[in-house]
């Protein structure tokens, strides 16, 4: 390893276990006799919202830095949908590694990025579904991290996993190993003809532009806030089965399912967080949850 | 089929007083209950909201999800602020003669109600202010990361009452807030659950008409803290009621009335095994909970049958 300190940034969604991944990585590194840190980025993050977690790993001495990580060596993207939402390569050092969970191929995904980086792609979702039975890929992505960067050894994960998951540690470890085998790595080169993507940034008044007392006079202005990018699945209606009872609309925590002019219901995907209540509660099973691409 | 069509849109107003785009977890039962409460309250309402999940998710400055008058208070003084607003409205009425029929509503989570804000709530109830107190009970401090509160049920594992080799999680029983509120001899007390929208709206509408303080305790399912899939929010609330863990009843001027009386309760096992926070419970502990649930359920049933003999 060239650098004496390795910094990792994890991109996930609240509830997907990005923080757990970071903790496990740190524990495994400590198990190997290295020095490590794991910490999440705090904000009003909720289940489904994009979240960040970080790692610092050092071999020579204890990690004394306590600041946030701006220029990581490694970026791990746990949720495939985040690639098109957030600039995941922000601050990634030249020669760094980008690890993405995606069902797309390396060749396809390469088109999205431009920089002097290594790209590792693994379809962790299908591995996790097969071995763990759920689409929670945090431990599976550890395998990809090990394969792509070798910051930690696979075997040193065994003990932290057992402590954390108990009886379920074995299947998690298997998923981790299989992900390591299935990770495809390629190089990306910086190319001038690719347009840098632009990501929408919220335009909000600053504290000193608000009336005295920080009174918000613009009622219901969270309507401009897109919570739709939190979801990993979205509902689809089968109108032939629908009896227009409206149960879906009353049980929607977002209040985003509205009746259309023809009497059928649709969710506003700008707000839908993909909880799946509507599909679960529909009497006639006219709603189906479909995975986000 | 035709008779069934569009029955929810016919019964419930389309108007939302809590806007979409709020930052609640996906599948949040608490914001669902809040939606119903706001729908039933209508526009002429002033809400004083204690710190907690519903405050955090709805008002990240400079944004707000509220479309009614709303004031954020501390954990401990939601009821005190509400009584101040109510007294202020009274003074306005005295000075200017007529003002609109405005209802003052205080809201808080279980921590703000049963732990931190209990003294302010007790004071406001005792002084007899004309207001509604709504408690959204998700059975722990979910906002800060699942710490136990006095409303956390027996046996639940939380981050400050974790289950493990030495402890089985929470070792105290859920505080009976409805009985505490009823002990103040207030006109209206009710319990409800986020999975029963029409029950919530009926009780809030009733409380709105009552002159004097009323207290509504709403069990709000929290998939994050209860450790269950977010799609099972409604199912968990129904199970809580159908197993008798959280009976729905009203106390009007001291008279109990059971709203949903099941001739045969489902075993509590159905409710407990579906949630990750109860995963560690042994058969004996589940049997202990079952026994307690039946005793409590029978107590309320007995109380609600008493008035008929009068």
XYZ file of C-alpha atoms in Angstrom:
603
model
C 0.000 0.000 0.000
C 1.411 3.335 -1.056
C -0.511 5.600 1.249
C -0.039 5.203 4.943
C -3.658 6.213 5.528
C -6.651 4.889 3.626
C -9.945 6.726 3.676
C -13.214 5.113 2.602
C -16.596 6.707 1.970
C -19.772 4.608 1.928
C -22.887 5.722 0.070
C -26.093 3.991 1.100
C -29.627 4.614 2.169
C -30.841 4.791 5.749
C -31.617 1.233 6.847
C -29.390 -0.457 4.271
C -26.534 -0.845 6.710
C -23.841 1.478 5.368
C -22.890 2.313 8.958
C -22.706 -1.386 9.846
C -20.453 -1.971 6.833
C -18.110 0.779 7.941
C -18.043 -0.590 11.495
C -17.325 -4.122 10.309
C -14.512 -2.887 8.075
C -12.939 -1.037 10.997
C -13.324 -4.045 13.300
C -11.721 -6.341 10.732
C -8.818 -3.919 10.289
C -8.338 -3.707 14.058
C -8.438 -7.503 14.166
C -5.458 -7.479 11.783
C -3.522 -5.226 14.140
C -4.176 -2.036 12.180
C -5.680 1.183 13.489
C -9.115 2.117 12.223
C -12.058 4.470 12.595
C -15.688 4.197 11.507
C -18.198 7.026 11.737
C -21.448 8.030 10.062
C -22.390 11.468 8.789
C -25.145 12.833 10.978
C -28.140 14.689 9.645
C -31.890 14.281 9.768
C -31.487 11.066 7.798
C -34.324 8.587 7.922
C -34.904 5.114 6.609
C -34.552 5.360 2.836
C -32.749 8.712 2.696
C -29.252 8.829 1.150
C -26.664 8.537 3.950
C -22.885 8.532 4.275
C -20.498 6.505 6.432
C -16.728 6.758 6.630
C -13.623 4.732 7.466
C -10.019 5.626 8.179
C -7.464 2.824 8.255
C -3.770 3.197 9.172
C -1.060 0.630 9.600
C 1.783 2.596 11.164
C 0.190 4.486 14.055
C -3.098 5.296 15.727
C -5.603 7.420 13.772
C -5.668 10.816 15.445
C -7.637 12.674 12.773
C -11.166 13.454 13.844
C -12.330 15.527 10.882
C -14.725 14.567 8.113
C -13.425 12.884 4.971
C -13.480 15.084 1.880
C -10.996 13.297 -0.377
C -11.488 9.555 0.003
C -9.273 6.880 -1.567
C -12.150 4.464 -1.932
C -15.865 5.060 -2.527
C -18.363 2.239 -2.041
C -21.898 2.691 -3.407
C -24.312 0.281 -1.729
C -27.478 1.403 -3.483
C -27.452 1.224 -7.309
C -29.936 4.089 -7.638
C -27.593 6.584 -5.989
C -25.211 6.715 -8.966
C -27.661 8.838 -10.915
C -28.744 10.942 -7.904
C -25.573 11.983 -6.138
C -22.122 12.784 -7.401
C -20.572 9.715 -5.769
C -17.095 10.425 -7.131
C -16.974 13.850 -5.458
C -13.456 14.332 -4.116
C -12.299 10.829 -5.039
C -8.505 10.905 -5.333
C -6.850 10.145 -8.695
C -5.857 6.501 -8.648
C -8.667 5.790 -6.227
C -11.233 3.037 -6.423
C -14.972 3.241 -7.010
C -16.988 0.179 -6.017
C -20.591 0.016 -7.174
C -23.408 -2.432 -6.492
C -25.248 -2.667 -9.784
C -26.871 -5.185 -12.076
C -25.435 -3.219 -15.009
C -22.230 -4.389 -16.693
C -18.849 -2.722 -16.198
C -18.789 -1.543 -19.817
C -22.169 0.116 -19.409
C -21.344 1.720 -16.064
C -17.975 3.009 -17.326
C -19.828 5.460 -19.543
C -21.118 7.286 -16.460
C -17.780 8.200 -14.964
C -14.750 10.113 -16.085
C -11.554 10.233 -14.061
C -8.369 8.376 -13.271
C -10.033 5.684 -11.194
C -10.464 1.966 -10.887
C -14.059 0.799 -11.200
C -15.288 -2.388 -9.537
C -18.815 -3.617 -10.187
C -20.683 -6.419 -8.468
C -24.327 -7.463 -8.642
C -24.584 -7.688 -4.860
C -28.381 -7.512 -4.814
C -28.831 -10.871 -6.543
C -26.130 -12.505 -4.370
C -27.765 -11.198 -1.196
C -31.194 -12.302 -2.352
C -29.912 -15.785 -3.136
C -27.842 -16.346 0.026
C -29.506 -14.121 2.639
C -33.029 -14.025 1.283
C -33.237 -10.234 1.557
C -32.032 -7.328 -0.536
C -29.675 -5.993 2.142
C -26.251 -5.835 0.619
C -24.028 -4.198 3.226
C -22.097 -7.343 4.147
C -22.063 -8.538 0.548
C -20.417 -5.293 -0.538
C -17.594 -5.971 1.932
C -16.565 -8.815 -0.375
C -16.319 -6.446 -3.306
C -14.275 -4.033 -1.195
C -11.855 -6.805 -0.267
C -11.484 -7.962 -3.865
C -11.011 -4.507 -5.317
C -8.708 -2.944 -2.764
C -7.387 -5.555 -0.313
C -7.582 -3.074 2.578
C -8.657 -5.936 4.810
C -8.476 -9.695 4.604
C -11.591 -11.790 4.132
C -10.815 -14.061 7.108
C -10.459 -11.198 9.564
C -14.129 -10.405 8.920
C -15.256 -13.724 10.343
C -15.085 -12.739 14.008
C -16.740 -9.288 13.721
C -19.511 -10.844 11.637
C -20.124 -13.536 14.229
C -20.259 -11.007 17.023
C -22.672 -8.837 15.091
C -24.975 -11.361 13.479
C -24.662 -14.516 15.618
C -26.338 -17.409 13.835
C -26.716 -15.464 10.602
C -22.977 -14.734 10.369
C -22.303 -17.794 8.214
C -24.622 -16.839 5.367
C -23.347 -13.257 5.514
C -19.788 -14.513 5.263
C -20.725 -16.720 2.310
C -22.337 -13.754 0.557
C -19.216 -11.727 1.204
C -16.985 -14.417 -0.319
C -19.191 -14.903 -3.329
C -19.269 -11.166 -3.979
C -15.459 -11.147 -3.928
C -15.454 -13.850 -6.608
C -17.992 -12.065 -8.801
C -16.520 -8.573 -8.677
C -15.451 -7.280 -12.081
C -12.728 -4.646 -12.100
C -11.751 -2.252 -14.858
C -9.908 1.002 -15.309
C -11.595 4.281 -16.164
C -9.699 6.962 -17.994
C -10.401 10.673 -17.921
C -11.892 11.689 -21.219
C -12.747 15.162 -22.354
C -15.805 14.445 -24.428
C -17.934 13.247 -21.489
C -20.074 15.986 -20.054
C -19.874 16.218 -16.278
C -23.277 15.389 -14.841
C -25.157 18.096 -13.053
C -27.038 17.293 -9.882
C -29.957 19.324 -8.655
C -29.179 21.443 -5.624
C -31.963 22.839 -3.452
C -32.349 26.616 -3.467
C -33.548 27.680 -0.050
C -33.474 30.961 1.873
C -30.606 31.328 4.323
C -31.167 31.950 8.024
C -30.523 35.674 7.665
C -33.045 35.974 4.847
C -35.888 34.657 7.009
C -38.142 36.973 9.056
C -37.061 37.615 12.654
C -37.654 34.576 14.850
C -36.979 32.282 11.891
C -40.686 32.235 11.096
C -41.385 30.232 7.972
C -44.143 32.074 6.140
C -44.232 29.799 3.105
C -46.656 27.097 4.299
C -46.148 23.528 3.214
C -42.956 24.328 1.318
C -41.560 20.833 1.848
C -43.590 20.085 -1.281
C -40.530 21.191 -3.222
C -38.422 18.566 -1.499
C -38.092 15.350 -3.481
C -38.399 12.342 -1.200
C -39.001 10.127 -4.223
C -35.287 9.388 -4.542
C -35.332 7.511 -1.223
C -37.147 4.551 -2.650
C -35.749 1.261 -3.859
C -39.105 0.078 -5.223
C -42.221 1.779 -6.531
C -45.892 0.760 -6.745
C -47.599 -0.083 -10.016
C -51.381 -0.286 -10.412
C -53.248 -2.978 -12.313
C -56.449 -1.099 -13.106
C -58.369 -4.184 -14.200
C -58.268 -5.438 -10.586
C -58.881 -2.054 -8.965
C -62.274 -1.504 -7.316
C -61.509 2.196 -6.649
C -61.933 1.761 -2.907
C -59.142 4.225 -2.090
C -57.582 2.174 0.704
C -54.170 2.831 -0.861
C -54.704 6.574 -0.711
C -55.772 6.613 2.941
C -52.905 4.370 4.097
C -50.140 6.299 2.308
C -47.864 7.963 4.902
C -46.746 10.494 2.293
C -50.298 11.354 1.268
C -49.075 11.101 -2.303
C -51.624 8.643 -3.722
C -54.323 10.657 -5.443
C -57.424 9.779 -7.387
C -57.266 10.598 -11.059
C -60.139 11.891 -13.164
C -60.970 8.362 -14.357
C -61.376 7.205 -10.732
C -58.228 5.098 -10.561
C -55.395 5.858 -8.185
C -51.761 6.699 -8.826
C -48.843 7.592 -6.562
C -46.863 10.752 -7.115
C -43.412 9.225 -7.533
C -41.818 12.560 -6.684
C -42.758 11.866 -3.053
C -43.266 8.071 -2.894
C -40.696 6.490 -0.575
C -41.543 2.965 -1.678
C -42.654 1.644 1.719
C -44.994 -0.906 0.134
C -47.964 -0.301 2.458
C -50.335 0.306 -0.460
C -49.412 -2.991 -2.124
C -49.671 -4.834 1.198
C -53.074 -3.378 2.097
C -54.804 -3.488 -1.311
C -57.836 -5.794 -0.968
C -57.734 -6.991 -4.553
C -53.940 -7.054 -4.911
C -54.146 -4.557 -7.721
C -50.861 -2.955 -6.648
C -47.479 -4.515 -7.216
C -44.144 -3.224 -5.929
C -41.549 -3.054 -8.699
C -37.812 -2.736 -8.001
C -36.225 0.506 -9.102
C -33.829 0.046 -11.984
C -68.648 -3.715 -7.014
C -70.320 -0.449 -7.972
C -71.519 0.215 -4.433
C -67.973 -0.204 -3.159
C -66.448 2.213 -5.603
C -64.742 5.348 -4.308
C -65.856 4.951 -0.748
C -62.709 6.338 0.893
C -62.715 9.496 -1.256
C -66.374 9.966 -0.331
C -65.795 9.621 3.394
C -62.527 11.460 3.841
C -61.568 14.965 2.826
C -58.959 15.328 0.107
C -57.413 18.228 1.921
C -54.021 17.541 3.466
C -52.744 19.747 6.276
C -49.378 18.028 6.426
C -47.686 18.400 3.059
C -45.846 15.681 1.177
C -42.084 15.992 1.079
C -41.721 15.592 4.838
C -38.709 13.541 5.919
C -40.386 10.677 7.796
C -39.008 7.154 7.362
C -40.632 5.140 4.622
C -43.644 3.363 6.074
C -43.913 5.681 9.097
C -47.077 4.975 11.094
C -46.738 8.124 13.156
C -46.963 10.546 10.241
C -49.877 8.468 8.982
C -51.688 9.035 12.282
C -50.747 12.712 12.089
C -52.323 12.942 8.631
C -55.619 11.608 9.994
C -55.488 13.862 13.047
C -54.918 16.953 10.878
C -57.649 15.930 8.440
C -60.114 15.621 11.331
C -58.989 18.868 12.998
C -59.321 21.028 9.917
C -57.903 24.446 9.254
C -58.999 26.379 12.345
C -56.409 24.828 14.583
C -53.320 25.971 16.422
C -50.859 23.196 17.068
C -48.148 23.292 19.703
C -45.791 20.462 18.919
C -43.205 19.062 21.310
C -39.792 18.004 20.079
C -39.775 14.530 18.618
C -40.037 12.651 15.360
C -43.030 14.625 14.067
C -41.334 17.949 14.747
C -37.990 16.950 13.216
C -39.404 15.456 10.033
C -41.863 18.254 9.337
C -39.805 21.379 9.997
C -36.190 21.389 8.825
C -35.632 25.163 8.716
C -36.389 26.949 6.365
C -38.924 24.369 5.274
C -42.185 23.316 6.843
C -44.682 20.617 6.008
C -47.444 22.264 8.049
C -50.413 24.000 6.494
C -51.990 24.989 9.806
C -50.708 27.361 12.510
C -47.938 25.509 14.230
C -45.449 26.289 16.956
C -42.503 24.199 17.997
C -42.003 23.807 21.728
C -39.501 21.988 23.872
C -39.926 18.428 25.022
C -41.385 19.404 28.356
C -43.773 22.255 27.648
C -46.080 21.411 24.743
C -49.096 21.371 27.068
C -47.954 24.552 28.859
C -47.608 26.424 25.550
C -51.004 25.131 24.444
C -52.619 26.388 27.655
C -50.946 29.777 27.100
C -52.321 29.994 23.563
C -55.766 28.981 24.779
C -55.714 31.661 27.484
C -54.508 34.184 24.913
C -57.412 33.328 22.643
C -59.791 33.806 25.578
C -58.307 37.263 26.234
C -58.672 38.163 22.538
C -62.304 37.109 22.652
C -62.906 39.264 25.732
C -61.325 42.297 24.092
C -62.676 41.974 20.569
C -65.924 40.173 21.152
C -66.027 37.506 18.479
C -63.222 35.330 17.168
C -63.423 32.180 15.108
C -63.880 28.822 16.719
C -60.226 27.849 16.975
C -59.143 24.660 18.685
C -55.777 24.491 20.400
C -54.004 21.179 20.062
C -50.843 20.024 21.807
C -48.917 17.134 20.304
C -46.025 15.075 21.485
C -44.427 11.701 21.248
C -44.479 9.188 24.066
C -41.281 10.642 25.517
C -42.628 14.194 25.490
C -45.924 13.004 26.990
C -45.228 10.254 29.478
C -41.684 11.132 30.568
C -40.501 14.698 30.049
C -43.721 16.648 29.581
C -45.892 14.847 32.128
C -45.900 17.649 34.681
C -46.922 20.301 32.135
C -49.589 17.976 30.752
C -50.913 17.208 34.218
C -51.064 20.919 35.017
C -52.885 21.782 31.812
C -55.399 18.977 32.286
C -56.028 19.929 35.897
C -56.545 23.640 35.077
C -59.188 22.601 32.579
C -57.970 24.436 29.477
C -60.042 23.907 26.364
C -57.545 21.931 24.317
C -56.767 18.502 22.892
C -53.583 16.672 23.778
C -52.564 14.076 21.201
C -49.838 11.615 22.122
C -48.209 9.722 19.249
C -46.890 6.694 21.052
C -44.262 4.761 19.105
C -43.019 3.129 22.296
C -39.484 4.584 22.538
C -37.393 7.653 21.673
C -37.244 6.681 18.006
C -36.028 10.068 16.820
C -32.672 9.814 18.574
C -32.180 6.125 17.883
C -34.560 3.852 19.815
C -33.905 4.656 23.487
C -36.361 3.291 26.029
C -39.149 5.462 27.394
C -41.733 4.712 30.047
C -44.090 3.704 27.221
C -41.767 0.975 25.962
C -43.506 -2.369 26.474
C -42.178 -5.170 28.660
C -39.548 -7.285 26.912
C -38.768 -4.913 24.038
C -35.115 -4.514 23.142
C -33.968 -0.913 22.750
C -30.514 0.651 22.526
C -30.593 1.700 26.189
C -32.420 -1.444 27.330
C -30.751 -3.999 25.080
C -31.466 -7.705 25.234
C -28.507 -9.988 25.811
C -27.018 -12.483 28.207
C -27.918 -10.576 31.380
C -31.029 -8.642 30.380
C -34.171 -9.419 28.436
C -34.602 -5.803 27.360
C -37.192 -3.517 28.920
C -38.145 -4.961 32.312
C -40.980 -2.579 33.220
C -44.536 -2.521 31.908
C -45.969 0.155 29.680
C -47.173 3.226 31.550
C -50.951 3.575 31.336
C -51.200 7.185 30.168
C -54.916 6.990 29.360
C -55.683 6.093 32.981
C -53.387 8.874 34.235
C -55.185 11.402 32.012
C -58.589 10.042 33.082
C -57.576 10.427 36.744
C -57.640 14.206 36.194
C -61.417 13.883 35.730
C -61.305 15.382 32.246
C -64.306 15.077 29.910
C -62.765 12.927 27.189
C -59.943 10.384 26.998
C -59.467 7.899 24.168
C -56.923 5.478 22.784
C -56.480 4.829 19.086
C -54.053 3.291 16.646
C -52.446 4.421 13.383
C -53.948 1.440 11.517
C -57.522 2.598 12.196
C -57.963 5.879 10.264
C -61.710 6.191 10.798
C -61.340 5.491 14.509
C -58.742 8.264 14.840
C -60.825 10.749 12.858
C -63.980 9.910 14.821
C -62.227 10.399 18.148
C -60.508 13.644 17.128
C -63.784 15.061 15.817
C -65.429 14.123 19.096
C -62.613 15.692 21.113
C -62.887 18.867 19.024
C -66.495 19.304 20.139
C -65.728 18.735 23.819
C -65.449 21.862 25.968
C -62.449 21.369 28.197
C -59.357 19.229 28.009
C -59.295 15.938 26.155
C -56.511 13.427 25.750
C -56.016 11.050 22.790
C -53.342 8.369 22.965
C -52.462 7.000 19.525
C -50.298 3.913 19.154
C -48.135 4.704 16.123
C -46.276 1.876 14.480
C -42.568 2.573 13.912
C -41.084 0.024 11.504
C -37.565 1.344 12.129
C -37.685 0.990 15.896
C -39.936 -2.044 16.078
C -37.715 -3.743 13.538
C -40.328 -4.912 11.080
C -40.671 -4.402 7.311
C -41.998 -0.961 6.380
C -44.844 -2.534 4.403
C -46.171 -4.200 7.597
C -46.967 -0.912 9.371
C -50.735 -1.324 9.112
C -50.602 -5.035 9.927
C -48.614 -4.421 13.148
C -51.147 -1.875 14.382
C -54.008 -4.250 13.665
C -52.197 -7.077 15.463
C -51.639 -4.841 18.504
C -55.377 -4.258 18.724
C -56.513 -7.766 17.788
C -54.212 -9.424 20.310
C -55.423 -7.091 23.066
C -51.942 -5.610 23.618
C -53.358 -2.155 22.882
C -57.149 -2.094 23.340
C -59.042 0.819 21.773
C -61.420 2.495 24.198
C -62.876 5.833 25.208
C -63.377 7.305 28.660
C -66.161 9.887 28.603
C -66.604 11.672 31.922
C -65.148 8.650 33.692
C -67.280 6.105 31.849
C -65.289 3.503 29.957
C -66.407 2.307 26.544
C -64.607 -0.441 24.650
C -64.641 0.369 20.932
C -63.346 -2.865 19.450
C -64.366 -5.785 21.600
C -63.132 -9.080 20.224
C -64.910 -12.171 21.576
C -61.705 -14.100 21.112
C -58.312 -12.361 21.220
C -55.473 -13.527 19.023
C -52.475 -14.924 20.908
C -49.869 -12.223 21.660
C -47.287 -14.469 20.038
C -48.573 -13.329 16.617
C -47.747 -9.732 17.531
C -44.448 -10.377 19.322
C -42.796 -12.761 16.870
C -43.455 -10.434 13.935
C -41.165 -7.759 15.413
C -37.391 -7.800 15.728
C -37.450 -5.985 19.077
C -39.178 -9.004 20.693
C -37.170 -11.659 18.845
C -35.180 -12.746 21.912
C -38.205 -13.508 24.140
C -38.499 -17.033 25.550
C -41.728 -19.039 25.723
C -42.053 -18.289 29.460
C -41.667 -14.552 28.908
C -44.277 -14.618 26.131
C -46.616 -16.516 28.470
C -46.033 -13.853 31.140
C -46.904 -11.099 28.642
C -49.983 -13.037 27.494
C -51.222 -13.307 31.075
C -50.714 -9.594 31.756
C -52.434 -8.611 28.482
C -55.520 -10.666 29.358
C -55.676 -9.217 32.881
C -55.440 -5.640 31.540
C -57.947 -6.316 28.769
C -60.457 -7.833 31.174
C -60.011 -4.853 33.502
C -61.052 -2.415 30.772
C -63.876 -4.708 29.688
C -65.132 -4.866 33.265
C -64.930 -1.076 33.608
C -66.826 -0.568 30.351
C -69.596 -2.980 31.361
C -70.067 -1.322 34.745
C -72.006 1.708 33.534
C -74.652 -0.467 31.878
C -75.769 -1.796 35.262
C -76.191 1.718 36.625
